[in-house]
PDB file of C-alpha atoms and ligand atoms in Angstrom:
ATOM      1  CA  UNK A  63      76.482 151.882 150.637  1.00  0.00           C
ATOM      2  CA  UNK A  64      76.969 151.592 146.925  1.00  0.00           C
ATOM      3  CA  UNK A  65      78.372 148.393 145.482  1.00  0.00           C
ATOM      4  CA  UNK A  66      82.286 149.709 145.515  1.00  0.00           C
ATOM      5  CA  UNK A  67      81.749 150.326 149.269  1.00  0.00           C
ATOM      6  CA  UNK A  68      79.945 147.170 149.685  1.00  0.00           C
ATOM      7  CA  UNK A  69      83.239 145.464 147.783  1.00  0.00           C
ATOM      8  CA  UNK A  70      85.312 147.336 149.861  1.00  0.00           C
ATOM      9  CA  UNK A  71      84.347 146.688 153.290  1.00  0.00           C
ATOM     10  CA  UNK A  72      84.194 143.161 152.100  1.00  0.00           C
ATOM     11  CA  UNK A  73      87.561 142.515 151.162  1.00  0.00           C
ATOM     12  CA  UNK A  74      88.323 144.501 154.165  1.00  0.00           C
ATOM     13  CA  UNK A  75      86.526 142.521 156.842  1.00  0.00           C
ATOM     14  CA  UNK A  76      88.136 139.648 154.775  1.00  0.00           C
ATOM     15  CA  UNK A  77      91.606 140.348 155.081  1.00  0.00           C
ATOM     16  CA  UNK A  78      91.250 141.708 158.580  1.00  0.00           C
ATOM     17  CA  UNK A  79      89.901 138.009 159.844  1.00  0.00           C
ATOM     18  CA  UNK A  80      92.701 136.693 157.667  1.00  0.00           C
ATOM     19  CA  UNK A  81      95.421 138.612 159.732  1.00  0.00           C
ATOM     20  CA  UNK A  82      93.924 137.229 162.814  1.00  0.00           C
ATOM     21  CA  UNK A  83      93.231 133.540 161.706  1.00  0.00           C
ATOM     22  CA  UNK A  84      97.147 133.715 160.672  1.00  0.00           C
ATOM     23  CA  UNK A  85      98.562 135.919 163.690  1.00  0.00           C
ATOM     24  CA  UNK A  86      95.883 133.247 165.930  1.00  0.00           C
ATOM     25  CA  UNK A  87      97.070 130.187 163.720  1.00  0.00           C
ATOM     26  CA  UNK A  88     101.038 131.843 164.730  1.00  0.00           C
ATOM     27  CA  UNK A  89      99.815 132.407 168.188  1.00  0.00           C
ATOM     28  CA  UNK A  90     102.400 129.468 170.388  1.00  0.00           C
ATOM     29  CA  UNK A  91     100.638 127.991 173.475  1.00  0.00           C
ATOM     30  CA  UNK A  92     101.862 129.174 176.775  1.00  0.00           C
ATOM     31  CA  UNK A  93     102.772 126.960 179.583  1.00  0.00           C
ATOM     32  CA  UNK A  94     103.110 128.003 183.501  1.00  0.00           C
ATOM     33  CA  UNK A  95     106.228 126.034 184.895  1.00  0.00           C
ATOM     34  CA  UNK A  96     106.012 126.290 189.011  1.00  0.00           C
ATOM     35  CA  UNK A  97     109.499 126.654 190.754  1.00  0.00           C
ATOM     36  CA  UNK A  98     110.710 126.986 194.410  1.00  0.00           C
ATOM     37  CA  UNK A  99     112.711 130.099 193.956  1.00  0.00           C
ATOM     38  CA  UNK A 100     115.366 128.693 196.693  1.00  0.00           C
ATOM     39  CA  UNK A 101     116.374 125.798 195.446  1.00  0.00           C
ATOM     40  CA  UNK A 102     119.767 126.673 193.332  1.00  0.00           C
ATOM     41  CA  UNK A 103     121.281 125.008 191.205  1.00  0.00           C
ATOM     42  CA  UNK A 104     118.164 123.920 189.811  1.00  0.00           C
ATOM     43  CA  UNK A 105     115.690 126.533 190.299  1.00  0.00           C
ATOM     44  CA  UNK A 106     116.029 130.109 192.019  1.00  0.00           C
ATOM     45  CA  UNK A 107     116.062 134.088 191.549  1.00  0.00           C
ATOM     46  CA  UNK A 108     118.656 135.723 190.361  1.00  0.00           C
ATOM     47  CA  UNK A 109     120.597 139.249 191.991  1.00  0.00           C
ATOM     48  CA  UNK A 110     118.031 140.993 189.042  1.00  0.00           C
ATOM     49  CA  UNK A 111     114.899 139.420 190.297  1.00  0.00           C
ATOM     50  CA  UNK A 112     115.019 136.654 187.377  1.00  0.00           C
ATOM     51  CA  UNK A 113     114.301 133.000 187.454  1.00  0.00           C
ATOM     52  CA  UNK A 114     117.400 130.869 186.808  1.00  0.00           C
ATOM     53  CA  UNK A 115     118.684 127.529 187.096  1.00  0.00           C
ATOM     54  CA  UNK A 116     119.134 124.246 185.567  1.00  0.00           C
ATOM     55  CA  UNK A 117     115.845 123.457 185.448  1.00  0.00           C
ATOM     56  CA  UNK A 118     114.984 127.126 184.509  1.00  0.00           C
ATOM     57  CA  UNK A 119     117.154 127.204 181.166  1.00  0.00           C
ATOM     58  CA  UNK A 120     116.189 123.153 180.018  1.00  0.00           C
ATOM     59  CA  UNK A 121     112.008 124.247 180.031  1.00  0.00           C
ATOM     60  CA  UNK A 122     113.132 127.396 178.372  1.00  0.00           C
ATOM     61  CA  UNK A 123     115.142 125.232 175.737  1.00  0.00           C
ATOM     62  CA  UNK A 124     112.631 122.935 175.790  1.00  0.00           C
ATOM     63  CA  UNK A 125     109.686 125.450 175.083  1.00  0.00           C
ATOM     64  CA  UNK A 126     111.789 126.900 171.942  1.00  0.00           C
ATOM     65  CA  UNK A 127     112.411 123.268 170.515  1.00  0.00           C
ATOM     66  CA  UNK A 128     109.025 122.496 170.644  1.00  0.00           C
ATOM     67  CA  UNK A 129     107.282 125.487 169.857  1.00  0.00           C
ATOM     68  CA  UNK A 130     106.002 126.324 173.373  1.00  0.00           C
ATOM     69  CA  UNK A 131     106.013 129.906 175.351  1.00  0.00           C
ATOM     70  CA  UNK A 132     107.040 129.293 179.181  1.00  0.00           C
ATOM     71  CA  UNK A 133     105.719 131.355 182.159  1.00  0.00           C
ATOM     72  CA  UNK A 134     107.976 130.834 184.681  1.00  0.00           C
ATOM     73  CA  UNK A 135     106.065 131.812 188.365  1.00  0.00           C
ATOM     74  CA  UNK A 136     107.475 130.830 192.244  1.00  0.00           C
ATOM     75  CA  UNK A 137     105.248 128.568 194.547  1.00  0.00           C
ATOM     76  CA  UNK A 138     105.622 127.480 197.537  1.00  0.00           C
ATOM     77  CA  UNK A 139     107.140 123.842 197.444  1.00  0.00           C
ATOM     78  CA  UNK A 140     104.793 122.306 200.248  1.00  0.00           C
ATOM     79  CA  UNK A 141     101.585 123.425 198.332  1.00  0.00           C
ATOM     80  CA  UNK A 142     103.424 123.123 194.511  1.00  0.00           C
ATOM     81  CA  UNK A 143     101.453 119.416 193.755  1.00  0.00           C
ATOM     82  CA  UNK A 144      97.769 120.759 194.846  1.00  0.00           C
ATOM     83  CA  UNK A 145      98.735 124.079 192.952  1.00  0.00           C
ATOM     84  CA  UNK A 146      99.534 121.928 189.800  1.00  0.00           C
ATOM     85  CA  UNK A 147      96.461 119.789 190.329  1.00  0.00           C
ATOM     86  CA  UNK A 148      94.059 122.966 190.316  1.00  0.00           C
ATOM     87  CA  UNK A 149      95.681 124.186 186.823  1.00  0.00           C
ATOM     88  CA  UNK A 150      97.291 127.177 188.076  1.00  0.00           C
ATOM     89  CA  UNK A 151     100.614 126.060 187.088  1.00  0.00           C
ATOM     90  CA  UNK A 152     100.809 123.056 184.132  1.00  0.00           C
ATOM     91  CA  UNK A 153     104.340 122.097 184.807  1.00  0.00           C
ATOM     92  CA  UNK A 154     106.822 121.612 187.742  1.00  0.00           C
ATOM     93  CA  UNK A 155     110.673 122.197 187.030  1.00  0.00           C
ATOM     94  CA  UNK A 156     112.318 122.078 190.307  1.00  0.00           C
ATOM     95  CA  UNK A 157     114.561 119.346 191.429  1.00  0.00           C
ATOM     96  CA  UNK A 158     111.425 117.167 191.925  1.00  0.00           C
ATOM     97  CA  UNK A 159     112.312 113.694 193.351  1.00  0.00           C
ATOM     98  CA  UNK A 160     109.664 111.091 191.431  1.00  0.00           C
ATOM     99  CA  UNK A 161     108.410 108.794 194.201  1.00  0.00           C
ATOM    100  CA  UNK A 162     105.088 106.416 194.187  1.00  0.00           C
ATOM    101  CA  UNK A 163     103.030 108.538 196.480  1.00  0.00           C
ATOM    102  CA  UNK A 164     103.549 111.338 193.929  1.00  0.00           C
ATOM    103  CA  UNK A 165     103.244 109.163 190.944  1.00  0.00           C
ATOM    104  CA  UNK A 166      99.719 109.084 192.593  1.00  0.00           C
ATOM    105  CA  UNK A 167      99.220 112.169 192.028  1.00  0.00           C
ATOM    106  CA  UNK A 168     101.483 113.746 188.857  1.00  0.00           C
ATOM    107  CA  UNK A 169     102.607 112.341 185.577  1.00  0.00           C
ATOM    108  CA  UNK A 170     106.516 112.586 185.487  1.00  0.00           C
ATOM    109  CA  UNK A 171     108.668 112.961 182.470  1.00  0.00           C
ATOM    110  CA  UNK A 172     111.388 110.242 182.123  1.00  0.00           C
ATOM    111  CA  UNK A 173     114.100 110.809 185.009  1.00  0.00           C
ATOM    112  CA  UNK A 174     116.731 113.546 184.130  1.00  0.00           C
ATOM    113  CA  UNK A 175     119.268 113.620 187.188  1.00  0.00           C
ATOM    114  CA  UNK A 176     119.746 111.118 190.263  1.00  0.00           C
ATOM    115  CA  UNK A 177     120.901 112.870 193.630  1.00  0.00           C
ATOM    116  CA  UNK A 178     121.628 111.522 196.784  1.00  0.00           C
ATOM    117  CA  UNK A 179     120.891 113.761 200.687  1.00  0.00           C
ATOM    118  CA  UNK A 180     123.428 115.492 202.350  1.00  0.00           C
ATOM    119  CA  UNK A 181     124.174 116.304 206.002  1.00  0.00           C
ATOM    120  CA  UNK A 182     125.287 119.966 206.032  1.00  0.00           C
ATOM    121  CA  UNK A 183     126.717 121.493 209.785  1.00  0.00           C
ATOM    122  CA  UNK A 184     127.956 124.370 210.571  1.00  0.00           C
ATOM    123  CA  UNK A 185     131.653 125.154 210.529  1.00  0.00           C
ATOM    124  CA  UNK A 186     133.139 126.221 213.634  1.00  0.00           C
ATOM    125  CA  UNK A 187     136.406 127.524 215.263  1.00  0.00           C
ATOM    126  CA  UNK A 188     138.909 124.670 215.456  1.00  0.00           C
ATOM    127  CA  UNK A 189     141.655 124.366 218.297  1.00  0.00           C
ATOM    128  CA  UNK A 190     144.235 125.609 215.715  1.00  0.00           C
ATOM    129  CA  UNK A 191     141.972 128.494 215.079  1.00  0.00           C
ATOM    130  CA  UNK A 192     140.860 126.679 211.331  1.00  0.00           C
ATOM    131  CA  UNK A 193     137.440 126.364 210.639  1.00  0.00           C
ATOM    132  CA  UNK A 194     136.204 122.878 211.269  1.00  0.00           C
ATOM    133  CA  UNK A 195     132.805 120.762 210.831  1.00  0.00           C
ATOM    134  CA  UNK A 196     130.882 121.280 214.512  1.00  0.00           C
ATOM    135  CA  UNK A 197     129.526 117.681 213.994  1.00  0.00           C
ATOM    136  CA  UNK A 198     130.417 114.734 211.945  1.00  0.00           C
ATOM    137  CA  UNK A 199     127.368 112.619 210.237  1.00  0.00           C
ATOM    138  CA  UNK A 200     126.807 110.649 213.118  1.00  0.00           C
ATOM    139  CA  UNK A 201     126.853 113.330 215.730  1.00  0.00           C
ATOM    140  CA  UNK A 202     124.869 115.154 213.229  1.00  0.00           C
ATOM    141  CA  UNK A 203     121.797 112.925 214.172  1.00  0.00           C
ATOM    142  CA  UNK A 204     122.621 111.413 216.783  1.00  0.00           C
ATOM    143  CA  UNK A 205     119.577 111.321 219.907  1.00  0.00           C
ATOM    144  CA  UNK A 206     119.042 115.271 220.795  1.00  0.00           C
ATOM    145  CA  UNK A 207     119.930 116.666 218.356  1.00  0.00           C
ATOM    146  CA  UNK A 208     117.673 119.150 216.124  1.00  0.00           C
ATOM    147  CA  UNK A 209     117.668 119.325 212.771  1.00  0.00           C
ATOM    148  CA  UNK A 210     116.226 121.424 209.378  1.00  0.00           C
ATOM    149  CA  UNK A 211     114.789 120.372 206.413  1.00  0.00           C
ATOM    150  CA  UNK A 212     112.528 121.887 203.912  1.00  0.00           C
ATOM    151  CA  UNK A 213     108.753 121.097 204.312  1.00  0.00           C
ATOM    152  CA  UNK A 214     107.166 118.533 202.050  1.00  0.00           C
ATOM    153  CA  UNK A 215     110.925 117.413 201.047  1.00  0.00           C
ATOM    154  CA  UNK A 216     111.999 113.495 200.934  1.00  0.00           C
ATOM    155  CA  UNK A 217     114.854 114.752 203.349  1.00  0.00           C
ATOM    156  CA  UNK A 218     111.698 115.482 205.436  1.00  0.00           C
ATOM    157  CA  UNK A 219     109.736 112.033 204.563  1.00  0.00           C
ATOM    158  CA  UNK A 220     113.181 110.069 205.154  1.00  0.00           C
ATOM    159  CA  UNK A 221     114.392 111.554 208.605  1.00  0.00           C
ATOM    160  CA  UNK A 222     111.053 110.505 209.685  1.00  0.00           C
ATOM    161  CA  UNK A 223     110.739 107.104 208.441  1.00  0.00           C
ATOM    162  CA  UNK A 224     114.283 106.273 209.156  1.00  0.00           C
ATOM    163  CA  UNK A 225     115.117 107.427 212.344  1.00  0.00           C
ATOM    164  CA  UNK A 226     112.184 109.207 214.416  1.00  0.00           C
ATOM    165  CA  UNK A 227     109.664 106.372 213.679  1.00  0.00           C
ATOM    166  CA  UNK A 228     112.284 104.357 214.860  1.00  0.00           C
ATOM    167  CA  UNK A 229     112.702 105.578 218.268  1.00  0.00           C
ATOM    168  CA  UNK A 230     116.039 107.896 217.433  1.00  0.00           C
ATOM    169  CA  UNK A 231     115.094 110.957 219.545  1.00  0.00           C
ATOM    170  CA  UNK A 232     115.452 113.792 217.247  1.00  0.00           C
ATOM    171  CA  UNK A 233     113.662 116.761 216.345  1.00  0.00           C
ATOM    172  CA  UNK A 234     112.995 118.305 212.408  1.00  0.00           C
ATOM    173  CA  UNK A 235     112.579 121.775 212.690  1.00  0.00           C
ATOM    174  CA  UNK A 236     110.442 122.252 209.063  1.00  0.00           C
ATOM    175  CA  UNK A 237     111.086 125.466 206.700  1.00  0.00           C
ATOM    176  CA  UNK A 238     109.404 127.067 203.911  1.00  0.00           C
ATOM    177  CA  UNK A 239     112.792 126.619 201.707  1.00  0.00           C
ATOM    178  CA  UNK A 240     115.977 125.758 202.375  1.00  0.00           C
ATOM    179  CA  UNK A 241     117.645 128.417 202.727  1.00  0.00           C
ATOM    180  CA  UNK A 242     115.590 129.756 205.757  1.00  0.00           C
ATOM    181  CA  UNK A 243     117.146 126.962 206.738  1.00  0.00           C
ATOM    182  CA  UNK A 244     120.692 127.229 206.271  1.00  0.00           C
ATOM    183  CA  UNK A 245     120.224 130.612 207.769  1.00  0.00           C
ATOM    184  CA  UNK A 246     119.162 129.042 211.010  1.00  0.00           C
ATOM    185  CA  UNK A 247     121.689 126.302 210.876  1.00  0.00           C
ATOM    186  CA  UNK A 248     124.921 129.498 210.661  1.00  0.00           C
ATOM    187  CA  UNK A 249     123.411 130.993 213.566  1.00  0.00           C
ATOM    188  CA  UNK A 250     123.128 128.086 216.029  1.00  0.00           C
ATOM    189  CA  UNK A 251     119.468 127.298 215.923  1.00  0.00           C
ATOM    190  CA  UNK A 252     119.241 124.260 214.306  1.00  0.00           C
ATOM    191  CA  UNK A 253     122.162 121.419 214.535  1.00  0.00           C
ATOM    192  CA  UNK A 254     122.357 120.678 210.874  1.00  0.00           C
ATOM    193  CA  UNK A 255     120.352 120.604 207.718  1.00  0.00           C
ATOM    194  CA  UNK A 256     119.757 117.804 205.172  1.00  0.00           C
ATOM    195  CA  UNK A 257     118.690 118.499 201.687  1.00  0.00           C
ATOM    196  CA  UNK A 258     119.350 117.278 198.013  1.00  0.00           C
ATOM    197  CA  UNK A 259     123.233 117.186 197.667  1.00  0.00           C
ATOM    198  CA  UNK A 260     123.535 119.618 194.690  1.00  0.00           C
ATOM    199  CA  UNK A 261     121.559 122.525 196.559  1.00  0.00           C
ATOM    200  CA  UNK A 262     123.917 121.872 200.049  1.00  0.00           C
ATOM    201  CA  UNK A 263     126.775 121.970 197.748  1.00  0.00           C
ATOM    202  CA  UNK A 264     126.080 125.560 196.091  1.00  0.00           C
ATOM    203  CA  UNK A 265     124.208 126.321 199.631  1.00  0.00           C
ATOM    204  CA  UNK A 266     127.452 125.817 201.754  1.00  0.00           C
ATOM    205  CA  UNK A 267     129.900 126.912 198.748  1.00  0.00           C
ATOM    206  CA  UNK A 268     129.967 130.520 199.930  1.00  0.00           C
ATOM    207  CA  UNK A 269     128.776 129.662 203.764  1.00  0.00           C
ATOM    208  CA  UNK A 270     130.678 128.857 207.175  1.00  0.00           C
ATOM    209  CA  UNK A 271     128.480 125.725 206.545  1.00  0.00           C
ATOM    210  CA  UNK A 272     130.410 122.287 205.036  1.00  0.00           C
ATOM    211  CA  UNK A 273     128.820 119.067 203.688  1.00  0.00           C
ATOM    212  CA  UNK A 274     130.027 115.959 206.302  1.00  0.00           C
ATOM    213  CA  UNK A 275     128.367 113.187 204.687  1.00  0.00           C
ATOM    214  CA  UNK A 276     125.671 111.611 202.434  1.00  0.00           C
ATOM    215  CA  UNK A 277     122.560 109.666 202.725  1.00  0.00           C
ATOM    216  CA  UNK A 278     122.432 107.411 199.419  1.00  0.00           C
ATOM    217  CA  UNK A 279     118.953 107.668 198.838  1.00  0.00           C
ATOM    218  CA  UNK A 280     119.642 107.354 195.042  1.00  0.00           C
ATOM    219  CA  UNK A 281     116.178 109.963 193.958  1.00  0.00           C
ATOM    220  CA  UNK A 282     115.938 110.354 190.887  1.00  0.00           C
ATOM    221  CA  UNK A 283     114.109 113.976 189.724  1.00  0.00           C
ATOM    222  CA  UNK A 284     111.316 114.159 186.810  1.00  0.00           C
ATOM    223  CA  UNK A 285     109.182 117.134 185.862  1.00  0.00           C
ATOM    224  CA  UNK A 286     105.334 116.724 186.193  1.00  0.00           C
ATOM    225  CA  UNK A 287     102.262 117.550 184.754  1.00  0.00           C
ATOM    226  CA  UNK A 288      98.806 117.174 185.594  1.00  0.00           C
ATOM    227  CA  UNK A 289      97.775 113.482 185.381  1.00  0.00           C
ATOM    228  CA  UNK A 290      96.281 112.534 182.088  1.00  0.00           C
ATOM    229  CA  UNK A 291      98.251 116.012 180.016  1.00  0.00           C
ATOM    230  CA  UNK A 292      99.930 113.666 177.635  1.00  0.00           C
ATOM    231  CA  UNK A 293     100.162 116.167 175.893  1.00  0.00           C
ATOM    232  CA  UNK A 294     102.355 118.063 177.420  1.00  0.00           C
ATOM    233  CA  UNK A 295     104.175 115.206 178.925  1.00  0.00           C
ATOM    234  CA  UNK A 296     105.085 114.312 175.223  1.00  0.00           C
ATOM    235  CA  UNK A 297     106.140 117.463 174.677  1.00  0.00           C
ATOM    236  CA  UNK A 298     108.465 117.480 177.726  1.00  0.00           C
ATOM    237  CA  UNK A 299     109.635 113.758 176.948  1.00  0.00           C
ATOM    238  CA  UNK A 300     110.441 114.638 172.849  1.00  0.00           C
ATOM    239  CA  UNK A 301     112.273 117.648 174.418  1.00  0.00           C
ATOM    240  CA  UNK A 302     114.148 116.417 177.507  1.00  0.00           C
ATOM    241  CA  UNK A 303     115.302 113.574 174.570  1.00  0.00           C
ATOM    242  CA  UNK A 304     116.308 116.282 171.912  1.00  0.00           C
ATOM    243  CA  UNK A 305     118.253 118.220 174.581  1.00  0.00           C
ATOM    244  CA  UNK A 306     119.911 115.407 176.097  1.00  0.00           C
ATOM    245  CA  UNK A 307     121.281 114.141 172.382  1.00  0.00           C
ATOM    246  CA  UNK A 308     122.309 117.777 171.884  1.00  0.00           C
ATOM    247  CA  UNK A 309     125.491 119.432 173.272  1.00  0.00           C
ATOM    248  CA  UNK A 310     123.918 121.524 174.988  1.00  0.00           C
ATOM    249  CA  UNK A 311     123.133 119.342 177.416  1.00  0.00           C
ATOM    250  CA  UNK A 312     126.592 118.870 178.369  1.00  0.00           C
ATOM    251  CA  UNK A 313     126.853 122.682 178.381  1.00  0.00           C
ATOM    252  CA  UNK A 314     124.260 122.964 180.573  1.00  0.00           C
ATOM    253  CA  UNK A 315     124.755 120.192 183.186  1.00  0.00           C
ATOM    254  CA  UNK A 316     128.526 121.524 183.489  1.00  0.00           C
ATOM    255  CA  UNK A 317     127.098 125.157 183.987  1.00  0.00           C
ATOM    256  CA  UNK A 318     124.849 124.445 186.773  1.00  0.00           C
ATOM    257  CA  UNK A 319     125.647 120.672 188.124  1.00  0.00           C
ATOM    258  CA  UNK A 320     129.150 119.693 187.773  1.00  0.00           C
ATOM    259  CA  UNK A 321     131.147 122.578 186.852  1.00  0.00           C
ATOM    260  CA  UNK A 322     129.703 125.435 189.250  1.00  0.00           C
TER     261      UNK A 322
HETATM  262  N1  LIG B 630     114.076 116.406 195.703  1.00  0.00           N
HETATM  263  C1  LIG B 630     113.439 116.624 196.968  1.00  0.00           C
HETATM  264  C2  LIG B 630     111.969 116.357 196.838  1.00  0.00           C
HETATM  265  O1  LIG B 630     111.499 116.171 195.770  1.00  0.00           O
HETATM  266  C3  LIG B 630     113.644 118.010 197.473  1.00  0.00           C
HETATM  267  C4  LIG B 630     113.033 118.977 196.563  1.00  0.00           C
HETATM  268  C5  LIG B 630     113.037 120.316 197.012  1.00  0.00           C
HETATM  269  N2  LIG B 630     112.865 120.972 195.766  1.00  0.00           N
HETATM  270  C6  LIG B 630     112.565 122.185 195.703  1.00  0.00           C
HETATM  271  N3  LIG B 630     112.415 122.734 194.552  1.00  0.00           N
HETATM  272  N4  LIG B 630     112.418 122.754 196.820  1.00  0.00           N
HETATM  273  O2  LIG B 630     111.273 116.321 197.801  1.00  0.00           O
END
C-alpha cells in the first residue's frame, strides 16, 4: 500500500467505527414486558394476533417518553414472577395486584389502578322467558358449590383464605386464564367465576354471563421488575408520573377502563 492508500483506508476504517459508535450511541435499550394474553381490558390479543390493552398502550407510551424499545411477549400468569426473576422478561404489565408476599419477590412501580373481585354466574332462562342471574352472591358460594378462578390469582389466594380454610365447603376449579374459565362457567361446569372486576365486566359484556356482586378487596395493581432494577423501576415511576399528568391518561383510562 502506498501512503494515499494507507490515508485512505484510514479515514475509512475511521468513519466506518464512527457510523457505528453513533448508530450504537443511537441504539435505544429494549425491554421485554410479560403479559397474560387473556386478561382484557388490561392486557390481551387482539382479532390480528396483536397485543393490546391498557396496560399494553401505557408501557408502549411509557417506552417512547423515556427513550425505551418494548418487546411485548405472553406468559403464562402462574409461572410470570419466576419467569421475571430468571431475566427472560424485565417487566410485568398485566393487571398485577401488589401484595407483601410478592413485594418479596418483585419491585413494584407506584400503584396505578385499585380494583375490587367480582362474582360472575351464568345467566339463565327466567320464568318470564328473560334472561336472569342462575345464582345471587350468596348462592354463588354458598357450601357445594364449585367455583373458577385463574391460577396464581388473589381471587384464588382469597377464596381460600376466606372461606375454604374456614370450613365453607366449596370447591375452586383452577384455570390457566380466565377465560378458560368463563367458558366453563356458560356451559354449566363450574357454578361461577371470580376475577378482578374490570376483566368480568368486559368478560360478561358480550356473554350470557352477568356480574351479581363484589368482594371489596380494595387491590391495588403495580408493574414489577426484577428486585434491585432501579433502573428500570425509575424509568417506569418518571413515566407512569409523566403519563398520569398528561391527557392522555384520561384518554386512555376512558378507552379501556371506564368508557369501554
Ligand atoms: N390482580 C389479580 C392478581 O394479581 C389477578 C391478576 C390476573 N392478571 C392477569 N394478568 N392474569 O392476582
Amino acid at each position: 500500500m502506498n501512503f494515499r492508500n494507507v490515508l485512505l483506508f484510514v479515514i475509512t476504517c475511521g468513519l466506518v467505527m464512527g457510523i457505528a459508535v453513533v448508530s450504537f450511541g443511537a441504539q435505544k435499550p429494549m425491554y421485554t414486558d410479560g403479559i397474560d394474553a387473556a386478561f382484557p381490558p388490561f392486557s390481551y390479543i387482539d382479532k390480528n394476533g396483536d397485543p393490546t390493552g391498557f396496560d399494553v398502550e401505557v408501557i408502549k407510551w411509557i417506552g417512547r417518553e423515556m427513550g425505551f424499545d418494548v418487546k411485548i411477549v405472553p406468559v403464562d400468569w402462574d409461572a410470570i414472577i419466576p419467569t421475571l426473576k430468571v431475566g427472560n422478561i424485565d417487566l410485568i404489565a398485566s393487571g398485577m395486584t401488589i401484595n407483601p408476599k410478592r413485594e418479596k419477590q418483585v419491585d413494584f412501580t407506584t400503584p396505578y389502578w385499585k380494583i375490587n373481585l367480582a362474582v360472575v354466574v351464568r345467566e339463565v332462562a327466567g320464568e318470564d322467558g328473560a334472561q336472569v342471574p342462575q345464582y345471587n352472591v350468596f348462592s354463588a358460594v354458598a357450601p357445594g358449590r364449585t367455583i373458577g378462578v385463574q391460577r396464581g390469582t388473589t381471587a384464588q389466594t382469597w377464596l381460600q383464605e376466606n372461606l375454604i380454610d374456614k370450613g365453607v365447603d366449596i370447591k375452586l376449579k383452577l384455570y390457566d386464564n380466565f377465560l378458560l374459565a368463563i367458558e366453563d362457567l356458560l356451559i354449566g361446569r363450574i357454578d361461577c367465576a371470580v376475577i378482578d372486576g374490570p376483566t368480568a365486566q368486559s368478560a360478561v359484556a358480550d356473554r350470557k354471563a352477568t356480574i351479581v356482586g363484589t368482594i371489596n378487596t380494595g387491590e391495588i395493581y403495580g408493574y414489577a421488575v426484577r428486585k434491585g432494577d432501579t433502573k428500570l423501576l425509575n424509568l417506569l415511576n418518571e413515566g407512569l408520573k409523566r403519563l398520569q399528568a398528561s391527557p392522555e391518561w384520561e384518554k386512555l383510562v376512558n378507552k379501556w377502563l371506564i368508557g369501554g
